[in-house]
Amino acid sequence: MPHPVLLCGADGRVLAVNPAAGRCDDRLRPGASLFDLRPEDTAWLRRQLAVWLRSGSSVPGALVLKDADGRMRRFRCHGARATWWDGPEPAAQLHLVEAGASDRFVVLSEQVEALNREVAFRRVTEVDRARLLAAEQAARAQLQHLYELTAALAGAVTLAEVSRVVGEVAPAALGATAAELYLHAARLVPPLQPEDSALAADAEGWTDLDRPAASHGSLPTEAAEAVPSALSLEADGVHLGMLIVYGSHDSTTSEHVTAVAQQIAQALRRAGLHEHEHRVAERLQLSLLPRLPHLPGLKTATCYAPGSDLLSVGGDWYDVYDVDDDHIGLSIGDVAGHGLHEATVMAQITAALRNIVPRRGTDPAAVLDELNTFLGRYHPNRMATACYLVFDRRTRTLTYSRAGHPPPLLIHADGASAYLDDTIAPPLGPVRDVTYPRAATTVSTDDTLLLYTDGLIERRREDLALGIERLTACARTTSGLDIAELCDRFLHHQPEAAFPDDRALLAVRFPSPASPA
């Protein structure tokens, strides 16, 4: 035959050639490999051979080979399975016709081949682009969750608030189903005394590692069935505990997990220090409040709670005085402001009252007048509200005067109540020569007098009258309570509310006429 004819196996090995093929390229001989003659296009040639081997009729194609000098030689090619071949493996019979550079068939074949390569490249590029886009979107979402967690932790002041943020926001930041805190409470909030409990009273949602039995809250079912992982929480060189993560994704990077753990640890450290300072301020405030005398037949109870967002001691006080055999004095007041200076002024006022009451204690107006003179003379830039009352055992009369202080609440045994608001005068301090009016009422057996500071009724951006109405509503729920329970009921009558100021309460239950003096 005048044109080259090759017989090739599926592996590209030349099985037989005609003389024309040898004259065309002396490397086209039995035993040679077509793949060696075009090594950069082996994959395409292998696919083309597979097509020819499967075809019973001639299939056109193109073949480009390098000659010994490295020049490209283009051939129009028709191939089919050699049905007459009886060798141990199938073979393809190829008929080659060398074509010039302008041969449209070869040019078209090369163009199709180039187009196929470009399509394949674009497909790979699109896959890579989609993968990179998905990775970028996942990273942005992860970063957004971290920003949300950071913002939420920045607004969390107490341990309870940090614990709530961890439970609600941290799982999304970690790509998890749930997260739980196991903390060393004694390291977060060091006890002020050995007998103190390290566990914060308002902390929930975490387990105390110093008291393993003290667990709060429960996990969702899907989280309880997930395999947990533990992250160490450390801040300022102190190991605070562990963050237990349930169902976290493998796609979350270790750097991201470390950043989340550090944010939580820092928030816990801040909240623990806040809790500790809050306890110190509360302990100092309680130490400054006077110890009430025990008066036969008179039942008293006191409650005190510092403001929820204040770390300084305040100026709230209450006191009870044994004036004489027939009279009992009561006082409550609040020095404006917070800080050590205000607490010092409060301590001096309570000391001054214990000097004034034995002399003038049966006259509430006279007591407040002397106290106003004392404050104006020794603390001219300070202001305080106060209320002084005197109870006459013989007549069961309660006489009182007020200096800018909220009205006392007289609660009857059936829960009905009335405010003692018939008198009012300016606060102590700013105004000299004030005339303090007096008013009186008669109390019945088992009536309870509630004295309180304004922190109990004040809320931000709320009318004070609403707080007054809440106390009246609370009074209706106190029937049958003993004096301590009643005092505690009023202190916590709004458990969900934030109290920006201190709350001091003095509850007094008056004896029956037959009670011993």
Short mmCIF file of C-alpha atoms in Angstrom, two decimals:
data_model
loop_
_atom_site.label_atom_id
_atom_site.label_comp_id
_atom_site.label_asym_id
_atom_site.label_seq_id
_atom_site.Cartn_x
_atom_site.Cartn_y
_atom_site.Cartn_z
CA MET A 1 0.00 0.00 0.00
CA PRO A 2 1.41 3.44 -0.87
CA HIS A 3 0.50 5.06 2.47
CA PRO A 4 1.67 4.04 5.97
CA VAL A 5 -0.32 1.35 7.77
CA LEU A 6 0.20 0.48 11.44
CA LEU A 7 -1.10 -2.28 13.64
CA CYS A 8 -1.18 -1.14 17.31
CA GLY A 9 -2.28 -2.63 20.62
CA ALA A 10 -4.26 -0.87 23.36
CA ASP A 11 -0.98 -0.03 25.11
CA GLY A 12 0.27 1.93 22.07
CA ARG A 13 2.83 -0.71 21.14
CA VAL A 14 3.36 -1.13 17.38
CA LEU A 15 2.66 -4.76 16.40
CA ALA A 16 3.32 -4.52 12.67
CA VAL A 17 4.00 -1.87 9.99
CA ASN A 18 4.12 -1.83 6.20
CA PRO A 19 7.20 -0.59 4.25
CA ALA A 20 5.57 2.80 3.61
CA ALA A 21 5.36 3.40 7.39
CA GLY A 22 9.05 2.56 7.77
CA ARG A 23 9.92 4.98 4.97
CA CYS A 24 7.77 7.66 6.60
CA ASP A 25 9.57 7.40 9.95
CA ASP A 26 12.14 4.72 10.70
CA ARG A 27 11.00 4.77 14.32
CA LEU A 28 7.65 3.28 13.27
CA ARG A 29 8.66 -0.35 13.60
CA PRO A 30 7.36 -3.37 15.52
CA GLY A 31 7.95 -3.05 19.24
CA ALA A 32 8.00 0.75 19.25
CA SER A 33 5.44 2.74 21.29
CA LEU A 34 3.32 5.51 19.86
CA PHE A 35 3.26 7.06 23.31
CA ASP A 36 7.02 7.62 23.13
CA LEU A 37 6.59 9.53 19.89
CA ARG A 38 4.16 12.01 21.51
CA PRO A 39 4.76 11.76 25.29
CA GLU A 40 3.00 15.06 26.12
CA ASP A 41 -0.27 13.85 24.60
CA THR A 42 -0.38 10.30 25.93
CA ALA A 43 -3.77 10.62 27.59
CA TRP A 44 -5.47 11.82 24.38
CA LEU A 45 -3.82 9.13 22.26
CA ARG A 46 -4.83 6.43 24.76
CA ARG A 47 -8.48 7.53 24.51
CA GLN A 48 -8.31 7.63 20.70
CA LEU A 49 -6.87 4.09 20.58
CA ALA A 50 -9.72 2.92 22.78
CA VAL A 51 -12.23 4.41 20.32
CA TRP A 52 -10.57 2.71 17.34
CA LEU A 53 -10.36 -0.66 19.14
CA ARG A 54 -14.10 -0.60 19.86
CA SER A 55 -15.10 0.33 16.28
CA GLY A 56 -15.80 -2.25 13.58
CA SER A 57 -15.70 0.38 10.84
CA SER A 58 -13.16 3.05 9.99
CA VAL A 59 -13.23 6.08 12.29
CA PRO A 60 -11.44 9.26 11.17
CA GLY A 61 -9.02 11.07 13.38
CA ALA A 62 -5.71 12.82 13.47
CA LEU A 63 -2.30 11.88 14.72
CA VAL A 64 0.57 14.24 15.41
CA LEU A 65 4.02 12.73 15.93
CA LYS A 66 7.42 14.22 16.57
CA ASP A 67 10.18 13.20 14.23
CA ALA A 68 13.76 12.63 15.30
CA ASP A 69 14.52 16.35 14.93
CA GLY A 70 11.58 17.32 17.19
CA ARG A 71 9.44 18.63 14.34
CA MET A 72 5.70 17.98 14.34
CA ARG A 73 4.34 15.70 11.59
CA ARG A 74 0.60 15.73 11.10
CA PHE A 75 -1.30 12.74 9.70
CA ARG A 76 -4.90 12.25 8.73
CA CYS A 77 -5.78 8.96 10.26
CA HIS A 78 -8.53 6.33 9.84
CA GLY A 79 -8.61 3.55 12.37
CA ALA A 80 -10.69 0.52 13.24
CA ARG A 81 -10.34 -2.77 15.02
CA ALA A 82 -8.36 -5.30 13.00
CA THR A 83 -10.88 -8.16 12.94
CA TRP A 84 -8.52 -10.34 10.95
CA TRP A 85 -5.83 -10.12 13.64
CA ASP A 86 -5.49 -13.37 15.60
CA GLY A 87 -2.90 -12.24 18.11
CA PRO A 88 -3.25 -12.66 21.90
CA GLU A 89 -4.62 -9.10 22.26
CA PRO A 90 -6.91 -6.95 20.12
CA ALA A 91 -5.26 -4.55 17.70
CA ALA A 92 -6.23 -1.41 15.80
CA GLN A 93 -5.35 -0.96 12.16
CA LEU A 94 -4.40 2.64 11.38
CA HIS A 95 -4.11 4.14 7.89
CA LEU A 96 -2.01 7.33 7.89
CA VAL A 97 -1.89 10.06 5.25
CA GLU A 98 0.57 12.85 5.94
CA ALA A 99 -1.05 16.26 5.68
CA GLY A 100 0.35 19.69 5.13
CA ALA A 101 0.00 22.62 7.54
CA SER A 102 -3.02 23.87 5.55
CA ASP A 103 -4.90 20.57 5.63
CA ARG A 104 -8.31 21.59 6.90
CA PHE A 105 -9.09 18.23 8.43
CA VAL A 106 -5.92 18.19 10.53
CA VAL A 107 -6.34 21.83 11.46
CA LEU A 108 -9.93 21.20 12.49
CA SER A 109 -8.89 18.16 14.49
CA GLU A 110 -6.25 20.19 16.29
CA GLN A 111 -8.76 22.93 16.96
CA VAL A 112 -11.23 20.43 18.39
CA GLU A 113 -8.47 18.96 20.51
CA ALA A 114 -7.45 22.41 21.75
CA LEU A 115 -11.08 23.27 22.44
CA ASN A 116 -11.50 20.08 24.46
CA ARG A 117 -8.41 20.92 26.47
CA GLU A 118 -9.71 24.45 27.11
CA VAL A 119 -13.13 23.13 28.18
CA ALA A 120 -11.49 20.67 30.54
CA PHE A 121 -9.29 23.44 31.93
CA ARG A 122 -12.29 25.71 32.43
CA ARG A 123 -14.17 22.95 34.20
CA VAL A 124 -11.28 22.44 36.58
CA THR A 125 -11.06 26.21 37.07
CA GLU A 126 -14.79 26.45 37.83
CA VAL A 127 -14.54 23.65 40.37
CA ASP A 128 -11.59 25.36 42.04
CA ARG A 129 -13.41 28.71 41.98
CA ALA A 130 -16.53 27.20 43.55
CA ARG A 131 -14.41 25.51 46.20
CA LEU A 132 -12.57 28.75 46.98
CA LEU A 133 -15.84 30.70 47.06
CA ALA A 134 -17.39 28.19 49.47
CA ALA A 135 -14.29 28.36 51.66
CA GLU A 136 -14.40 32.18 51.62
CA GLN A 137 -18.10 32.25 52.53
CA ALA A 138 -17.52 29.76 55.35
CA ALA A 139 -14.64 31.87 56.67
CA ARG A 140 -16.76 35.04 56.54
CA ALA A 141 -19.63 33.33 58.37
CA GLN A 142 -17.20 32.00 60.95
CA LEU A 143 -15.71 35.46 61.44
CA GLN A 144 -19.19 37.00 61.75
CA HIS A 145 -20.11 34.47 64.46
CA LEU A 146 -16.89 35.36 66.27
CA TYR A 147 -17.77 39.09 66.09
CA GLU A 148 -21.25 38.34 67.49
CA LEU A 149 -19.77 36.30 70.33
CA THR A 150 -17.23 39.03 71.13
CA ALA A 151 -19.95 41.71 71.21
CA ALA A 152 -22.21 39.58 73.40
CA LEU A 153 -19.40 38.77 75.83
CA ALA A 154 -18.41 42.45 76.00
CA GLY A 155 -21.91 43.26 77.26
CA ALA A 156 -21.95 40.42 79.80
CA VAL A 157 -21.07 41.71 83.27
CA THR A 158 -21.93 38.89 85.65
CA LEU A 159 -21.05 35.21 85.57
CA ALA A 160 -24.69 34.39 84.88
CA GLU A 161 -24.68 36.66 81.82
CA VAL A 162 -21.41 35.17 80.49
CA SER A 163 -22.81 31.68 80.99
CA ARG A 164 -25.98 32.59 79.10
CA VAL A 165 -23.94 34.03 76.18
CA VAL A 166 -21.80 30.89 76.02
CA GLY A 167 -24.89 28.70 75.90
CA GLU A 168 -26.69 30.79 73.28
CA VAL A 169 -23.97 32.30 71.05
CA ALA A 170 -20.80 30.20 71.38
CA PRO A 171 -22.18 27.08 69.60
CA ALA A 172 -22.68 29.03 66.35
CA ALA A 173 -19.17 30.50 66.62
CA LEU A 174 -17.74 27.00 67.04
CA GLY A 175 -19.98 25.29 64.48
CA ALA A 176 -21.33 23.10 67.30
CA THR A 177 -24.72 22.00 68.60
CA ALA A 178 -24.12 23.05 72.23
CA ALA A 179 -21.48 24.31 74.65
CA GLU A 180 -21.23 23.98 78.43
CA LEU A 181 -18.95 25.50 81.07
CA TYR A 182 -17.13 23.59 83.80
CA LEU A 183 -15.43 26.17 86.01
CA HIS A 184 -13.39 26.50 89.19
CA ALA A 185 -15.62 28.89 91.13
CA ALA A 186 -12.99 29.48 93.81
CA ARG A 187 -10.57 30.78 91.16
CA LEU A 188 -13.21 32.96 89.53
CA VAL A 189 -14.58 34.44 92.76
CA PRO A 190 -12.10 34.00 95.64
CA PRO A 191 -13.95 33.59 98.96
CA LEU A 192 -13.71 36.57 101.28
CA GLN A 193 -13.55 34.21 104.26
CA PRO A 194 -12.82 30.46 104.49
CA GLU A 195 -16.44 29.66 105.33
CA ASP A 196 -17.82 31.61 102.37
CA SER A 197 -19.22 29.77 99.38
CA ALA A 198 -17.24 30.43 96.23
CA LEU A 199 -20.27 29.81 94.03
CA ALA A 200 -21.89 33.07 92.95
CA ALA A 201 -25.50 33.26 94.00
CA ASP A 202 -26.80 34.35 90.59
CA ALA A 203 -24.58 32.15 88.42
CA GLU A 204 -26.44 29.52 86.43
CA GLY A 205 -25.79 27.30 83.45
CA TRP A 206 -22.40 25.99 84.49
CA THR A 207 -20.93 23.27 86.66
CA ASP A 208 -18.66 24.11 89.59
CA LEU A 209 -15.55 21.92 89.45
CA ASP A 210 -14.85 22.78 93.08
CA ARG A 211 -18.24 21.30 93.94
CA PRO A 212 -18.88 18.67 91.24
CA ALA A 213 -22.38 17.92 92.49
CA ALA A 214 -23.47 21.54 91.86
CA SER A 215 -24.62 21.33 88.25
CA HIS A 216 -27.05 23.77 86.67
CA GLY A 217 -29.14 23.27 83.55
CA SER A 218 -29.32 20.44 81.02
CA LEU A 219 -28.21 19.90 77.45
CA PRO A 220 -30.46 19.46 74.41
CA THR A 221 -31.04 15.83 73.37
CA GLU A 222 -29.00 16.13 70.18
CA ALA A 223 -26.09 17.62 72.14
CA ALA A 224 -26.26 14.95 74.85
CA GLU A 225 -25.86 12.27 72.15
CA ALA A 226 -22.89 14.02 70.48
CA VAL A 227 -19.25 13.26 71.27
CA PRO A 228 -17.88 16.21 73.29
CA SER A 229 -14.50 17.89 73.04
CA ALA A 230 -12.89 19.96 75.80
CA LEU A 231 -11.19 23.35 75.47
CA SER A 232 -9.06 24.72 78.29
CA LEU A 233 -10.00 28.20 79.53
CA GLU A 234 -7.10 30.30 80.83
CA ALA A 235 -6.76 34.03 81.50
CA ASP A 236 -3.98 35.99 83.19
CA GLY A 237 -2.15 32.73 83.86
CA VAL A 238 -5.11 31.27 85.80
CA HIS A 239 -6.74 28.03 84.67
CA LEU A 240 -10.45 28.82 85.04
CA GLY A 241 -11.91 25.54 83.83
CA MET A 242 -13.08 23.88 80.63
CA LEU A 243 -15.45 24.64 77.78
CA ILE A 244 -17.16 21.43 76.68
CA VAL A 245 -18.25 21.55 73.03
CA TYR A 246 -20.76 19.09 71.57
CA GLY A 247 -20.98 18.20 67.88
CA SER A 248 -18.33 20.59 66.55
CA HIS A 249 -17.55 20.57 62.80
CA ASP A 250 -14.22 19.32 61.47
CA SER A 251 -14.05 22.42 59.23
CA THR A 252 -13.48 24.69 62.24
CA THR A 253 -9.79 25.59 62.35
CA SER A 254 -7.75 25.24 65.52
CA GLU A 255 -6.87 28.97 65.37
CA HIS A 256 -10.56 29.90 65.35
CA VAL A 257 -11.33 27.54 68.24
CA THR A 258 -8.45 29.02 70.22
CA ALA A 259 -9.75 32.56 69.56
CA VAL A 260 -13.23 31.60 70.82
CA ALA A 261 -11.80 29.97 73.97
CA GLN A 262 -9.67 33.05 74.69
CA GLN A 263 -12.65 35.39 74.31
CA ILE A 264 -14.72 33.30 76.72
CA ALA A 265 -11.87 32.99 79.23
CA GLN A 266 -11.31 36.76 79.27
CA ALA A 267 -15.04 37.40 79.76
CA LEU A 268 -15.15 34.89 82.62
CA ARG A 269 -12.14 36.53 84.24
CA ARG A 270 -13.76 39.98 84.04
CA ALA A 271 -17.06 38.66 85.38
CA GLY A 272 -15.30 36.89 88.25
CA LEU A 273 -13.45 40.06 89.24
CA HIS A 274 -16.71 42.02 89.02
CA GLU A 275 -18.42 39.43 91.21
CA HIS A 276 -15.59 39.56 93.73
CA GLU A 277 -15.60 43.37 93.91
CA HIS A 278 -19.38 43.31 94.20
CA ARG A 279 -19.11 40.97 97.18
CA VAL A 280 -16.44 43.13 98.80
CA ALA A 281 -18.66 46.22 98.44
CA GLU A 282 -21.66 44.33 99.82
CA ARG A 283 -19.66 42.99 102.76
CA LEU A 284 -18.31 46.45 103.55
CA GLN A 285 -21.79 47.99 103.28
CA LEU A 286 -23.28 45.40 105.65
CA SER A 287 -20.46 45.98 108.13
CA LEU A 288 -21.31 49.69 108.20
CA LEU A 289 -25.02 49.14 108.85
CA PRO A 290 -25.84 49.26 112.60
CA ARG A 291 -26.82 46.20 114.61
CA LEU A 292 -30.42 46.50 115.69
CA PRO A 293 -31.23 46.22 119.41
CA HIS A 294 -33.54 43.45 120.58
CA LEU A 295 -36.72 45.01 121.91
CA PRO A 296 -39.18 42.70 123.72
CA GLY A 297 -42.42 42.21 121.83
CA LEU A 298 -41.24 44.00 118.68
CA LYS A 299 -40.41 41.87 115.65
CA THR A 300 -38.00 43.29 113.10
CA ALA A 301 -36.34 42.06 109.92
CA THR A 302 -33.86 43.73 107.60
CA CYS A 303 -32.72 43.13 104.03
CA TYR A 304 -29.99 44.73 101.98
CA ALA A 305 -28.88 44.19 98.38
CA PRO A 306 -26.32 46.26 96.46
CA GLY A 307 -27.17 47.70 93.06
CA SER A 308 -26.80 45.31 90.16
CA ASP A 309 -24.37 47.56 88.25
CA LEU A 310 -22.57 49.26 91.14
CA LEU A 311 -19.33 48.12 92.73
CA SER A 312 -18.97 50.97 95.23
CA VAL A 313 -20.45 51.03 98.71
CA GLY A 314 -23.47 53.26 99.14
CA GLY A 315 -25.05 55.47 101.78
CA ASP A 316 -28.23 53.52 102.69
CA TRP A 317 -28.98 52.97 106.40
CA TYR A 318 -31.71 51.82 108.78
CA ASP A 319 -31.85 51.69 112.57
CA VAL A 320 -34.09 50.98 115.57
CA TYR A 321 -33.82 52.89 118.90
CA ASP A 322 -35.00 52.10 122.41
CA VAL A 323 -35.94 55.68 123.28
CA ASP A 324 -37.54 54.98 126.64
CA ASP A 325 -39.99 52.53 128.24
CA ASP A 326 -42.88 53.83 126.16
CA HIS A 327 -41.30 54.86 122.86
CA ILE A 328 -39.44 53.07 120.06
CA GLY A 329 -37.66 55.10 117.37
CA LEU A 330 -37.17 53.99 113.74
CA SER A 331 -35.10 55.57 111.00
CA ILE A 332 -34.16 54.93 107.40
CA GLY A 333 -32.25 57.08 104.95
CA ASP A 334 -29.93 57.32 101.99
CA VAL A 335 -26.90 59.54 101.37
CA ALA A 336 -26.85 60.63 97.73
CA GLY A 337 -24.10 59.01 95.64
CA HIS A 338 -21.88 55.95 95.91
CA GLY A 339 -18.37 55.58 97.20
CA LEU A 340 -16.30 55.47 100.33
CA HIS A 341 -17.00 59.11 101.17
CA GLU A 342 -20.77 58.55 101.00
CA ALA A 343 -20.42 55.42 103.14
CA THR A 344 -18.39 57.42 105.66
CA VAL A 345 -21.06 60.12 105.79
CA MET A 346 -23.69 57.44 106.32
CA ALA A 347 -21.74 55.95 109.22
CA GLN A 348 -21.42 59.40 110.81
CA ILE A 349 -25.17 60.06 110.35
CA THR A 350 -26.10 56.80 112.09
CA ALA A 351 -23.71 57.72 114.92
CA ALA A 352 -25.20 61.20 115.15
CA LEU A 353 -28.72 59.77 115.27
CA ARG A 354 -27.80 57.54 118.18
CA ASN A 355 -26.73 60.69 119.98
CA ILE A 356 -29.78 62.75 118.99
CA VAL A 357 -32.53 60.16 119.58
CA PRO A 358 -32.02 59.66 123.36
CA ARG A 359 -32.57 63.40 123.78
CA ARG A 360 -35.16 64.25 121.11
CA GLY A 361 -36.42 60.82 120.00
CA THR A 362 -40.08 61.37 120.82
CA ASP A 363 -40.29 64.31 118.38
CA PRO A 364 -39.58 63.24 114.76
CA ALA A 365 -39.43 66.85 113.51
CA ALA A 366 -36.83 67.77 116.13
CA VAL A 367 -34.73 64.71 115.25
CA LEU A 368 -34.62 65.61 111.56
CA ASP A 369 -33.94 69.27 112.38
CA GLU A 370 -30.85 68.40 114.42
CA LEU A 371 -29.71 65.89 111.78
CA ASN A 372 -30.06 68.54 109.07
CA THR A 373 -27.94 70.94 111.17
CA PHE A 374 -25.30 68.23 111.65
CA LEU A 375 -25.09 67.42 107.93
CA GLY A 376 -24.98 71.09 106.88
CA ARG A 377 -22.23 71.87 109.39
CA TYR A 378 -19.90 68.90 108.89
CA HIS A 379 -20.74 67.86 105.32
CA PRO A 380 -22.03 71.01 103.61
CA ASN A 381 -21.79 69.56 100.10
CA ARG A 382 -23.69 66.38 100.86
CA MET A 383 -27.36 65.54 100.65
CA ALA A 384 -29.38 62.75 102.23
CA THR A 385 -33.01 61.67 102.40
CA ALA A 386 -34.36 60.38 105.71
CA CYS A 387 -37.48 59.35 107.56
CA TYR A 388 -37.79 59.15 111.34
CA LEU A 389 -40.75 57.56 113.16
CA VAL A 390 -41.58 57.04 116.82
CA PHE A 391 -43.99 54.41 118.12
CA ASP A 392 -45.84 55.06 121.41
CA ARG A 393 -46.50 51.70 123.09
CA ARG A 394 -49.27 53.10 125.30
CA THR A 395 -51.36 54.83 122.65
CA ARG A 396 -50.19 52.67 119.69
CA THR A 397 -49.60 55.91 117.82
CA LEU A 398 -46.97 56.12 115.11
CA THR A 399 -45.68 59.68 114.58
CA TYR A 400 -43.36 60.44 111.66
CA SER A 401 -41.57 63.11 109.64
CA ARG A 402 -39.88 62.80 106.23
CA ALA A 403 -37.03 64.68 104.58
CA GLY A 404 -37.32 63.89 100.86
CA HIS A 405 -37.60 60.15 101.53
CA PRO A 406 -40.13 57.73 99.94
CA PRO A 407 -43.20 57.20 102.17
CA PRO A 408 -43.25 54.19 104.54
CA LEU A 409 -45.82 51.48 103.78
CA LEU A 410 -48.11 50.29 106.58
CA ILE A 411 -49.36 46.77 105.81
CA HIS A 412 -52.29 45.25 107.68
CA ALA A 413 -52.62 41.58 108.55
CA ASP A 414 -55.01 40.95 105.63
CA GLY A 415 -52.58 42.42 103.05
CA ALA A 416 -54.31 45.80 102.72
CA SER A 417 -51.84 48.67 102.90
CA ALA A 418 -51.50 52.45 103.00
CA TYR A 419 -48.59 54.82 102.49
CA LEU A 420 -47.66 57.24 105.27
CA ASP A 421 -47.32 60.19 102.91
CA ASP A 422 -48.96 63.03 104.82
CA THR A 423 -45.67 64.82 105.43
CA ILE A 424 -42.83 65.82 103.13
CA ALA A 425 -39.94 68.27 103.33
CA PRO A 426 -36.68 68.90 101.43
CA PRO A 427 -33.80 66.42 101.80
CA LEU A 428 -31.23 66.92 104.53
CA GLY A 429 -28.25 69.13 103.78
CA PRO A 430 -28.89 71.69 101.03
CA VAL A 431 -31.49 73.81 102.88
CA ARG A 432 -31.07 75.29 106.36
CA ASP A 433 -33.80 76.22 108.84
CA VAL A 434 -36.35 73.75 107.45
CA THR A 435 -39.61 73.17 109.27
CA TYR A 436 -40.30 69.44 109.22
CA PRO A 437 -44.04 68.70 109.53
CA ARG A 438 -45.27 65.75 111.57
CA ALA A 439 -48.13 63.32 111.01
CA ALA A 440 -49.49 60.44 113.06
CA THR A 441 -51.46 57.24 112.58
CA THR A 442 -52.65 54.44 114.83
CA VAL A 443 -51.40 50.89 114.23
CA SER A 444 -53.28 47.70 114.93
CA THR A 445 -52.04 44.36 116.20
CA ASP A 446 -49.87 42.54 113.66
CA ASP A 447 -49.63 45.60 111.42
CA THR A 448 -46.27 45.68 109.63
CA LEU A 449 -44.37 48.83 108.79
CA LEU A 450 -42.10 48.64 105.73
CA LEU A 451 -39.29 51.20 105.52
CA TYR A 452 -37.22 51.18 102.34
CA THR A 453 -34.80 53.22 100.27
CA ASP A 454 -35.55 54.46 96.75
CA GLY A 455 -33.55 51.66 95.10
CA LEU A 456 -36.50 49.35 95.75
CA ILE A 457 -38.91 51.35 93.59
CA GLU A 458 -36.74 53.20 91.06
CA ARG A 459 -36.12 51.90 87.51
CA ARG A 460 -34.38 53.60 84.63
CA ARG A 461 -36.72 55.52 82.34
CA GLU A 462 -39.76 54.70 84.48
CA ASP A 463 -42.15 56.84 86.48
CA LEU A 464 -41.62 56.48 90.24
CA ALA A 465 -45.39 56.04 90.67
CA LEU A 466 -45.15 52.64 88.96
CA GLY A 467 -42.70 51.44 91.60
CA ILE A 468 -45.03 52.69 94.35
CA GLU A 469 -47.92 50.76 92.78
CA ARG A 470 -45.82 47.59 92.57
CA LEU A 471 -45.19 47.68 96.33
CA THR A 472 -48.90 48.01 96.98
CA ALA A 473 -49.57 45.00 94.76
CA CYS A 474 -46.82 43.03 96.49
CA ALA A 475 -48.30 43.86 99.91
CA ARG A 476 -51.48 42.00 98.97
CA THR A 477 -49.46 38.78 98.66
CA THR A 478 -47.90 38.96 102.16
CA SER A 479 -50.84 37.84 104.29
CA GLY A 480 -49.71 35.04 106.61
CA LEU A 481 -45.98 35.58 106.09
CA ASP A 482 -43.71 36.02 109.06
CA ILE A 483 -41.68 39.20 109.29
CA ALA A 484 -38.52 37.77 107.68
CA GLU A 485 -40.46 36.21 104.79
CA LEU A 486 -42.30 39.48 104.22
CA CYS A 487 -39.05 41.44 104.07
CA ASP A 488 -37.54 38.96 101.61
CA ARG A 489 -40.71 39.02 99.48
CA PHE A 490 -40.39 42.76 98.97
CA LEU A 491 -36.66 42.58 98.31
CA HIS A 492 -37.20 40.08 95.47
CA HIS A 493 -40.63 41.15 94.26
CA GLN A 494 -39.15 41.66 90.77
CA PRO A 495 -36.57 38.87 90.39
CA GLU A 496 -36.04 39.55 86.67
CA ALA A 497 -35.43 43.30 87.04
CA ALA A 498 -32.10 45.08 87.16
CA PHE A 499 -31.79 47.33 90.21
CA PRO A 500 -29.29 50.13 89.48
CA ASP A 501 -29.28 51.38 93.10
CA ASP A 502 -28.89 49.74 96.51
CA ARG A 503 -31.96 48.40 98.31
CA ALA A 504 -32.23 48.65 102.09
CA LEU A 505 -35.38 47.47 103.89
CA LEU A 506 -36.49 47.52 107.53
CA ALA A 507 -39.74 45.68 108.39
CA VAL A 508 -41.32 46.14 111.84
CA ARG A 509 -44.29 44.17 113.15
CA PHE A 510 -46.00 45.84 116.06
CA PRO A 511 -46.96 43.83 119.14
CA SER A 512 -50.42 43.41 120.57
CA PRO A 513 -51.38 45.68 123.51
CA ALA A 514 -50.87 42.75 125.89
CA SER A 515 -47.27 42.19 124.84
CA PRO A 516 -44.70 42.98 127.54
CA ALA A 517 -42.97 46.29 127.37
#
